[in-house]
Amino acid sequence: MARLTVNGSARNVDVDPATPLLWALREQIGLTGTKYGCGVAQCGACTVHVDGAPVRSCVMPVSAVEGKRITTIEGLAVNGVLTRVQKAWLDHEVPQCGYCQSGMIMAVTALLKDKPRPTDADIDAAITNICRCGTFQQVREAIHAAAKG
Amino acid sequence: MLIDTPKVSRRAFLIGSAAAGGGLVLGLRLPFGPEPARAADGAPEITAWVVIRPDDTVVIRIARSEMGQGTLTGLAQLVAEELECDWGKVTTEYPTPGQNVARKRVWGDFSTGGSRGIRESQLYVRQGGAAARMMLVQAAANGWGVPAAECSAASSVITHAPSGRKTTYGKVAEAAARLPQPQAKEIRLKDPKDWKLIGKPVKRLDTLDKLTGKQVYGADLKLPGMLNAAIKDSPVTGGRVKSFDAAKVAGMKGVRKVVQVGETGVAVIADTWWQAKVALDALPIVWDDGPHAKVSSAGIAAVLKEGLDAPEAFVANQAGDVKAGLAGGAKKLVAEYAYPYQNHATMEPMNATARYTPERCEVWVPTQNGEAAFAATLAASGLPADKCEVYKIHLGGGFGRRGGFHDYVTQAVLIARQMPGVPVKLLWSREEDMIHGRYHPITQCRMSAALDASGNLSALHMRISGQSILASVRPEALQKGRDPVVFQGLNPGGEFGFGYTVPNLLIDHAMRNPHILPGFWRGVNVNQNAIYVECFMDELAQAAGVDPLEFRRRLMTKHPKHLAVLNAVAERAGWGKPAPRGVHRGLAQMMAFGSYVAACAEVSVADGNKVKVHRIVCATDPGYVVNPAQVERQIAGSFVYGLSALFDQECTVKDGRIEQDNFHSYNSMRIAQMPKVESILMPSGGFWGGVGEPTICVAAPAVLNAFAAATGKRIRSFPLKNHGIQLV
């Protein structure tokens, strides 16, 4: 049994401590917005925040995040009010299939907290998520729009 | 659940209309006519494509699959344009394949591939919208006792101008649904110049849930009592399971059952997928690798190489006498190319959920072709169509992998049959997905050409050697053994028409089919055909000492639409004018999936191998553009797919199996490598071309031609990483 704090709520999950956080979120807690893409921290579809920092949850064992604050895509909008990143994503119609976008939005949200006005070079360095639909042009536009607020 | 709509004759309609008109002076009357088909919530179906709720909500039925390409929104625009409804009140729903079968395919084809989603359904969905509008107007007119011709519809409101009366679609929907449907020949569609919604960049209908984690993909599906399965299929195609030791994992946490899946697979069923995967990884399995266990990439390449010289080949395009033309040229040029296997690598790995009992089999699956998934369900369950159903779930990418192939549906049903009554979700690991693809087919190509004394192309022989997709997946579609799909972009005409006139021409194909299973991969065969043709055109231009644009123009005088898009990108990119310092340009054009496309790439190269693609200007003429914002996204997105393939993607074969099993060995472009993409949409009207695929093919040759302009080097085998060349 591990005790996790997810989107502000304490959750007990009955899993082997080596279970990746991704699968505890998806299968024990029922938060399926965080996606499985590769399982080896390559694609970033599983990105969540642990104590505010972006983490690839597919390789993060549950045992390593006990007692830490975990935020998932479901924890961003409060009472249905989109964050500025989500709003920019909506305005710029970023998603195509959308499968990678939870991770993309989590990675960008963390970037903007760190660098409120990122340059293109900052974006290139921080955002390494794979998107097979190829939404990068809209992702970049939306990041700049979100940064302008 | 939808039910069948009884047919009412035209004569009965006229009588009914007259009766209604004669008896009504007091406003809206009670509905007449047979009970209409209804949506699940009871709202009446006006036509198969349109349901209208009492609150004026318009539900538009979408038969094709949405997988990110925007087809759902585009198809809704087409229906809504003719329906004259309030766009703000539009929602969509998928009819199921089982309903389509039960209703004699009233929604037509569900297949969503070949860039067909819009172009092949645009006519009948617009007619479906127009018919519904006519019925709604007729119902209002009947209610008012006035001729329908005196009434008009706009934004879901019907107006009788002479009396000033108004009503809404929601109020007359019940009555409209009981009217007979007009026949196709009675429906007059709008002139394109009068379109108000088609051609506008209206917002997609399906964005919000993708931003909050709410969108349910196949991999996210949850059903009461559901178990989860992980699978390993034979790593070598043609191999099978010899044995496995279920006892070794039976006691592991969460494990419910270990099952064989057909002759070739083993699955672990557990409470959670992670438990199933952990147990599967611990499960001893002995494989019989079958007859292809010794096949390697080198062996496949040797077989294809032999095909370049083979005397027998299938011909697609022929003019003059190529042999004489090649012999008589002033200058001769030969170049050989090779293009590898590639995996679709959708972000969401293959999956399907099935529940089986001897009385009923249901499948929930992200699919590009609900009807093909339905056929796979019937075959695997052994049950008839009226005892099966498929529910389409949103796709985390398709790109062709989820269209013609439903191996994961077959597996899910075979697993569910061993757990009767219990829904089981089968999800492939990324590794399983990578080594069980339906790969972009492998080919080689020899281009042989002659230039005359004036530097014009006088003879061209294009010999393709390699794999046929149809021979593997649809052999009945071969034309006396010939696979027409191989020749995409190379045909004398049609939707894959060759854009050049060459006096002595031969384009042929020596079919060589390795055991690796091929499939339709976004853009399909036009990807490598465009590289072969367009890179060689640049080589020829160079040999002739002629500017590559001018060299092409001379061959394109009889292909004005091909030429128009090429000219458009040349002009926008500033072809012929100096590029920024260190930047070099390359061109390419092609016709594919009914659309004309061209690109001009701007590239700089550092240290001889670090390629920066600064900008790609792209033009497309798809005849009509339904949603320009989404077309632009398809263009930019297709370049990510195409450039990832060009620089980094290859599936190699060793011991009969694919070697690349995850993104570390099968890389995909990141945002840092993304060029600025400028799209020129130039629909010329009169035909409907595709959008999702055509443009992908011009990115690679345009970049390669720019690379050659920068370095003087012609790379002819792919991906570029094999030559130490990186996209930065």
Coordinates of N, CA and C in Angstrom, one line a residue, chain A residues 4-149:
Chain A
L4 N -0.4 8.3 -1.8 CA -0.1 9.3 -2.8 C -0.9 10.6 -2.6
T5 N -0.4 11.7 -2.9 CA -1.2 12.9 -2.9 C -1.3 13.4 -4.4
V6 N -2.5 13.2 -4.9 CA -2.8 13.5 -6.3 C -3.8 14.6 -6.5
N7 N -3.4 15.6 -7.2 CA -4.3 16.7 -7.4 C -5.0 17.2 -6.1
G8 N -4.2 17.2 -5.0 CA -4.6 17.8 -3.8 C -5.3 16.8 -2.9
S9 N -5.6 15.5 -3.4 CA -6.3 14.6 -2.5 C -5.3 13.4 -2.2
A10 N -5.5 12.9 -0.9 CA -4.7 11.8 -0.5 C -5.3 10.5 -1.0
R11 N -4.5 9.7 -1.6 CA -5.1 8.4 -2.2 C -4.2 7.2 -1.8
N12 N -4.8 6.2 -1.3 CA -4.1 5.0 -1.0 C -4.2 4.0 -2.2
V13 N -3.1 3.5 -2.6 CA -3.1 2.6 -3.8 C -2.4 1.3 -3.4
D14 N -3.1 0.2 -3.7 CA -2.6 -1.1 -3.3 C -1.8 -1.7 -4.5
V15 N -0.5 -1.3 -4.6 CA 0.3 -1.8 -5.7 C 1.7 -2.2 -5.2
D16 N 2.3 -3.0 -6.0 CA 3.7 -3.3 -5.7 C 4.5 -2.0 -5.8
P17 N 5.4 -1.7 -4.8 CA 6.1 -0.4 -4.8 C 6.8 -0.1 -6.1
A18 N 7.2 -1.1 -6.8 CA 7.9 -0.8 -8.1 C 7.0 -0.4 -9.2
T19 N 5.7 -0.5 -9.0 CA 4.8 -0.1 -10.1 C 5.0 1.3 -10.5
P20 N 5.1 1.6 -11.8 CA 5.3 3.0 -12.2 C 4.1 3.8 -11.8
L21 N 4.4 5.1 -11.5 CA 3.3 6.0 -11.1 C 2.2 6.1 -12.2
L22 N 2.7 6.0 -13.5 CA 1.7 6.1 -14.6 C 0.6 5.1 -14.4
W23 N 0.9 3.9 -14.0 CA -0.1 2.8 -14.0 C -0.9 2.9 -12.7
A24 N -0.3 3.4 -11.6 CA -1.1 3.6 -10.4 C -2.1 4.7 -10.7
L25 N -1.7 5.8 -11.4 CA -2.7 6.8 -11.7 C -3.8 6.3 -12.6
R26 N -3.4 5.6 -13.6 CA -4.4 5.1 -14.6 C -5.3 4.0 -14.1
E27 N -4.7 3.0 -13.4 CA -5.5 1.8 -13.1 C -6.0 1.8 -11.6
Q28 N -5.3 2.4 -10.7 CA -5.7 2.4 -9.3 C -6.6 3.6 -9.0
I29 N -6.2 4.8 -9.5 CA -6.9 6.0 -9.2 C -7.9 6.4 -10.2
G30 N -7.7 5.8 -11.4 CA -8.7 6.0 -12.5 C -8.5 7.3 -13.3
L31 N -7.3 7.9 -13.2 CA -7.0 9.1 -13.9 C -6.3 8.8 -15.2
T32 N -7.1 8.6 -16.3 CA -6.6 8.1 -17.5 C -6.1 9.2 -18.5
G33 N -6.2 10.5 -18.0 CA -5.7 11.6 -18.9 C -4.2 11.5 -19.1
T34 N -3.5 10.9 -18.2 CA -2.0 10.7 -18.4 C -1.8 9.4 -19.2
K35 N -1.1 9.5 -20.3 CA -1.1 8.5 -21.3 C 0.2 7.6 -21.3
Y36 N 0.0 6.4 -21.7 CA 1.1 5.4 -21.9 C 1.5 5.5 -23.4
G37 N 2.7 5.9 -23.6 CA 3.2 5.9 -25.0 C 4.3 5.0 -25.3
C38 N 5.3 5.0 -24.4 CA 6.5 4.1 -24.7 C 7.0 3.3 -23.5
G39 N 6.7 3.8 -22.3 CA 7.2 3.1 -21.1 C 8.7 3.2 -20.8
V40 N 9.4 4.0 -21.6 CA 10.8 4.1 -21.3 C 11.3 5.6 -21.3
A41 N 10.4 6.5 -21.0 CA 10.7 7.9 -20.8 C 11.2 8.6 -22.0
Q42 N 10.8 8.1 -23.2 CA 11.2 8.7 -24.5 C 10.2 9.7 -25.0
C43 N 8.9 9.4 -24.9 CA 7.9 10.2 -25.7 C 7.3 11.3 -24.9
G44 N 7.2 11.2 -23.5 CA 6.6 12.2 -22.7 C 5.1 12.3 -22.6
A45 N 4.4 11.3 -23.2 CA 3.0 11.3 -23.1 C 2.5 11.1 -21.7
C46 N 3.4 10.6 -20.8 CA 3.0 10.3 -19.4 C 3.4 11.4 -18.4
T47 N 3.8 12.6 -19.0 CA 4.3 13.6 -18.1 C 3.3 14.1 -17.1
V48 N 3.7 14.1 -15.8 CA 3.0 14.7 -14.7 C 3.9 15.6 -13.9
H49 N 3.4 16.3 -13.0 CA 4.2 17.1 -12.1 C 4.4 16.4 -10.7
V50 N 5.6 16.4 -10.3 CA 5.9 15.9 -8.9 C 6.6 17.0 -8.2
D51 N 5.9 17.5 -7.2 CA 6.4 18.8 -6.5 C 6.6 19.9 -7.5
G52 N 5.8 20.0 -8.5 CA 5.9 21.1 -9.5 C 6.8 20.8 -10.6
A53 N 7.6 19.8 -10.6 CA 8.6 19.5 -11.7 C 8.0 18.5 -12.6
P54 N 8.3 18.6 -13.9 CA 7.8 17.6 -14.9 C 8.5 16.3 -14.8
V55 N 7.8 15.2 -14.7 CA 8.4 13.9 -14.5 C 7.7 13.0 -15.5
R56 N 8.5 12.0 -16.0 CA 7.9 11.0 -16.9 C 7.5 9.8 -16.0
S57 N 6.2 9.8 -15.8 CA 5.7 8.9 -14.8 C 5.8 7.4 -15.2
C58 N 6.1 7.1 -16.4 CA 6.1 5.7 -16.8 C 7.3 5.0 -16.3
V59 N 8.3 5.7 -15.8 CA 9.5 5.1 -15.3 C 9.7 5.5 -13.8
M60 N 8.7 6.1 -13.2 CA 8.9 6.6 -11.8 C 8.1 5.7 -10.9
P61 N 8.9 4.9 -10.1 CA 8.1 3.9 -9.2 C 7.3 4.7 -8.2
V62 N 6.2 4.1 -7.8 CA 5.3 4.7 -6.8 C 6.1 4.9 -5.5
S63 N 7.0 4.0 -5.2 CA 7.7 4.2 -3.9 C 8.5 5.5 -3.9
A64 N 8.9 6.0 -5.0 CA 9.7 7.2 -5.1 C 8.9 8.5 -4.9
V65 N 7.6 8.4 -5.0 CA 6.8 9.7 -5.0 C 5.9 9.8 -3.8
E66 N 6.0 8.8 -2.9 CA 5.1 8.9 -1.7 C 5.5 10.2 -0.9
G67 N 4.4 10.8 -0.5 CA 4.6 12.1 0.3 C 4.9 13.3 -0.6
K68 N 4.9 13.1 -1.9 CA 5.2 14.3 -2.8 C 3.8 14.7 -3.4
R69 N 3.8 15.9 -3.9 CA 2.6 16.4 -4.5 C 2.6 16.1 -6.0
I70 N 1.6 15.3 -6.4 CA 1.5 14.9 -7.8 C 0.4 15.6 -8.4
T71 N 0.6 16.2 -9.6 CA -0.4 16.9 -10.4 C -0.5 16.3 -11.7
T72 N -1.7 15.9 -12.1 CA -2.0 15.3 -13.4 C -2.8 16.3 -14.3
I73 N -3.0 16.0 -15.5 CA -3.7 16.9 -16.5 C -5.1 17.2 -15.9
E74 N -5.7 16.2 -15.1 CA -7.0 16.4 -14.6 C -7.0 17.5 -13.5
G75 N -5.8 17.7 -12.9 CA -5.7 18.7 -11.8 C -5.4 20.1 -12.2
L76 N -5.3 20.4 -13.5 CA -5.0 21.7 -14.0 C -6.1 22.7 -13.9
A77 N -7.2 22.4 -14.6 CA -8.4 23.3 -14.6 C -9.1 23.1 -13.3
V78 N -9.4 24.2 -12.6 CA -10.1 24.2 -11.3 C -11.5 24.6 -11.6
N79 N -12.5 23.8 -11.2 CA -13.9 24.1 -11.4 C -14.2 24.4 -12.9
G80 N -13.5 23.7 -13.8 CA -13.8 23.8 -15.2 C -13.1 25.1 -15.8
V81 N -12.4 25.8 -15.0 CA -11.8 27.0 -15.6 C -10.4 26.6 -16.1
L82 N -10.2 26.7 -17.4 CA -9.0 26.3 -18.0 C -7.8 27.2 -17.6
T83 N -6.6 26.6 -17.5 CA -5.4 27.4 -17.3 C -5.1 28.1 -18.5
R84 N -4.1 29.0 -18.4 CA -3.8 29.8 -19.6 C -3.1 29.0 -20.7
V85 N -2.5 27.9 -20.3 CA -1.9 27.0 -21.3 C -3.0 26.3 -22.0
Q86 N -4.0 25.7 -21.2 CA -5.1 25.0 -21.9 C -5.9 26.0 -22.7
K87 N -6.0 27.2 -22.3 CA -6.8 28.2 -23.0 C -6.1 28.5 -24.4
A88 N -4.8 28.7 -24.3 CA -4.0 28.9 -25.5 C -4.1 27.7 -26.5
W89 N -4.1 26.5 -25.9 CA -4.2 25.3 -26.7 C -5.6 25.3 -27.4
L90 N -6.6 25.7 -26.7 CA -8.0 25.8 -27.3 C -8.0 26.8 -28.4
D91 N -7.5 28.0 -28.1 CA -7.5 29.1 -29.1 C -6.7 28.8 -30.3
H92 N -5.6 28.1 -30.2 CA -4.8 27.8 -31.3 C -5.1 26.4 -31.9
E93 N -6.1 25.8 -31.4 CA -6.5 24.4 -31.9 C -5.2 23.6 -32.0
V94 N -4.5 23.3 -31.0 CA -3.3 22.6 -31.1 C -3.5 21.1 -31.3
P95 N -4.4 20.4 -30.6 CA -4.4 19.0 -30.7 C -4.9 18.5 -32.1
Q96 N -4.3 17.4 -32.5 CA -4.9 16.7 -33.6 C -5.5 15.4 -33.0
C97 N -4.8 14.3 -33.0 CA -5.4 13.1 -32.3 C -5.5 13.4 -30.8
G98 N -4.6 14.2 -30.3 CA -4.6 14.6 -28.9 C -4.0 13.7 -27.9
Y99 N -3.5 12.5 -28.3 CA -3.0 11.5 -27.3 C -1.8 12.0 -26.6
C100 N -0.9 12.8 -27.3 CA 0.3 13.3 -26.6 C 0.1 14.6 -25.8
Q101 N -1.1 15.2 -26.0 CA -1.3 16.6 -25.6 C -1.3 16.7 -24.0
S102 N -1.8 15.7 -23.3 CA -1.8 15.8 -21.9 C -0.3 16.0 -21.4
G103 N 0.5 15.2 -21.9 CA 2.0 15.3 -21.5 C 2.6 16.6 -22.0
M104 N 2.2 17.0 -23.2 CA 2.7 18.2 -23.8 C 2.3 19.4 -22.9
I105 N 1.0 19.4 -22.6 CA 0.5 20.6 -21.7 C 1.2 20.6 -20.4
M106 N 1.4 19.4 -19.8 CA 2.1 19.4 -18.5 C 3.5 19.8 -18.6
A107 N 4.2 19.5 -19.7 CA 5.6 19.9 -19.9 C 5.6 21.4 -20.1
V108 N 4.7 21.9 -20.9 CA 4.7 23.4 -21.1 C 4.3 24.2 -19.9
T109 N 3.4 23.7 -19.1 CA 3.0 24.3 -17.9 C 4.2 24.5 -16.9
A110 N 5.0 23.4 -16.9 CA 6.2 23.5 -16.0 C 7.2 24.4 -16.6
L111 N 7.3 24.5 -17.9 CA 8.3 25.4 -18.5 C 7.9 26.8 -18.2
L112 N 6.6 27.2 -18.3 CA 6.2 28.6 -18.1 C 6.3 29.0 -16.7
K113 N 6.3 28.0 -15.8 CA 6.5 28.4 -14.4 C 7.9 28.7 -14.2
D114 N 8.8 28.0 -14.8 CA 10.2 28.2 -14.7 C 10.7 29.5 -15.5
K115 N 10.1 29.6 -16.7 CA 10.5 30.7 -17.6 C 9.2 31.3 -18.2
P116 N 8.7 32.3 -17.5 CA 7.4 32.9 -18.0 C 7.4 33.4 -19.4
R117 N 8.6 33.8 -19.9 CA 8.6 34.3 -21.3 C 9.7 33.5 -22.1
P118 N 9.4 32.3 -22.4 CA 10.5 31.5 -23.0 C 10.8 31.9 -24.4
T119 N 12.1 31.8 -24.8 CA 12.5 32.0 -26.2 C 12.2 30.7 -26.9
D120 N 12.4 30.8 -28.2 CA 12.3 29.6 -29.0 C 13.3 28.6 -28.6
A121 N 14.5 29.1 -28.3 CA 15.5 28.1 -27.8 C 15.2 27.5 -26.5
D122 N 14.5 28.2 -25.6 CA 14.1 27.7 -24.3 C 13.1 26.5 -24.6
I123 N 12.2 26.8 -25.5 CA 11.1 25.8 -25.9 C 11.8 24.6 -26.5
D124 N 12.7 24.8 -27.4 CA 13.4 23.7 -28.0 C 14.1 22.8 -27.0
A125 N 14.7 23.4 -26.0 CA 15.5 22.7 -25.0 C 14.5 21.9 -24.0
A126 N 13.4 22.6 -23.7 CA 12.6 22.0 -22.6 C 11.5 21.0 -23.1
I127 N 11.0 21.2 -24.3 CA 9.9 20.4 -24.8 C 10.4 19.4 -25.7
T128 N 10.5 18.2 -25.2 CA 11.1 17.1 -26.0 C 10.0 16.0 -26.2
N129 N 8.8 16.3 -26.0 CA 7.7 15.3 -26.2 C 7.6 14.9 -27.7
I130 N 7.2 13.7 -27.9 CA 6.9 13.2 -29.3 C 5.5 13.5 -29.6
C131 N 5.2 14.0 -30.8 CA 3.9 14.1 -31.3 C 3.9 13.6 -32.7
R132 N 3.2 12.4 -33.0 CA 3.3 11.8 -34.3 C 2.4 12.5 -35.3
C133 N 1.3 13.2 -34.8 CA 0.5 14.0 -35.7 C 1.3 15.2 -36.2
G134 N 2.2 15.7 -35.4 CA 3.1 16.8 -35.9 C 2.5 18.1 -35.6
T135 N 2.0 18.3 -34.3 CA 1.4 19.6 -34.0 C 2.4 20.7 -33.6
F136 N 3.7 20.5 -33.8 CA 4.7 21.4 -33.2 C 4.5 22.8 -33.6
Q137 N 4.1 23.1 -34.8 CA 4.0 24.5 -35.2 C 2.9 25.2 -34.3
Q138 N 1.8 24.5 -34.0 CA 0.8 25.1 -33.2 C 1.2 25.1 -31.7
V139 N 2.0 24.1 -31.3 CA 2.5 24.1 -29.9 C 3.3 25.3 -29.7
R140 N 4.2 25.6 -30.6 CA 5.1 26.8 -30.4 C 4.3 28.1 -30.4
E141 N 3.3 28.2 -31.3 CA 2.5 29.4 -31.3 C 1.7 29.6 -30.0
A142 N 1.2 28.4 -29.5 CA 0.4 28.5 -28.3 C 1.2 28.8 -27.1
I143 N 2.4 28.3 -27.0 CA 3.3 28.6 -25.9 C 3.5 30.1 -25.8
H144 N 3.9 30.7 -26.9 CA 4.1 32.1 -26.9 C 2.9 32.9 -26.6
A145 N 1.7 32.4 -27.0 CA 0.5 33.1 -26.7 C 0.2 33.0 -25.2
A146 N 0.4 31.8 -24.7 CA 0.2 31.6 -23.2 C 1.1 32.5 -22.4
A147 N 2.3 32.6 -22.9 CA 3.3 33.4 -22.2 C 2.9 34.9 -22.1
K148 N 2.3 35.3 -23.2 CA 1.8 36.7 -23.2 C 0.6 36.9 -22.3
G149 N 0.0 35.8 -22.0 CA -1.1 35.8 -21.1 C -2.4 36.3 -21.8

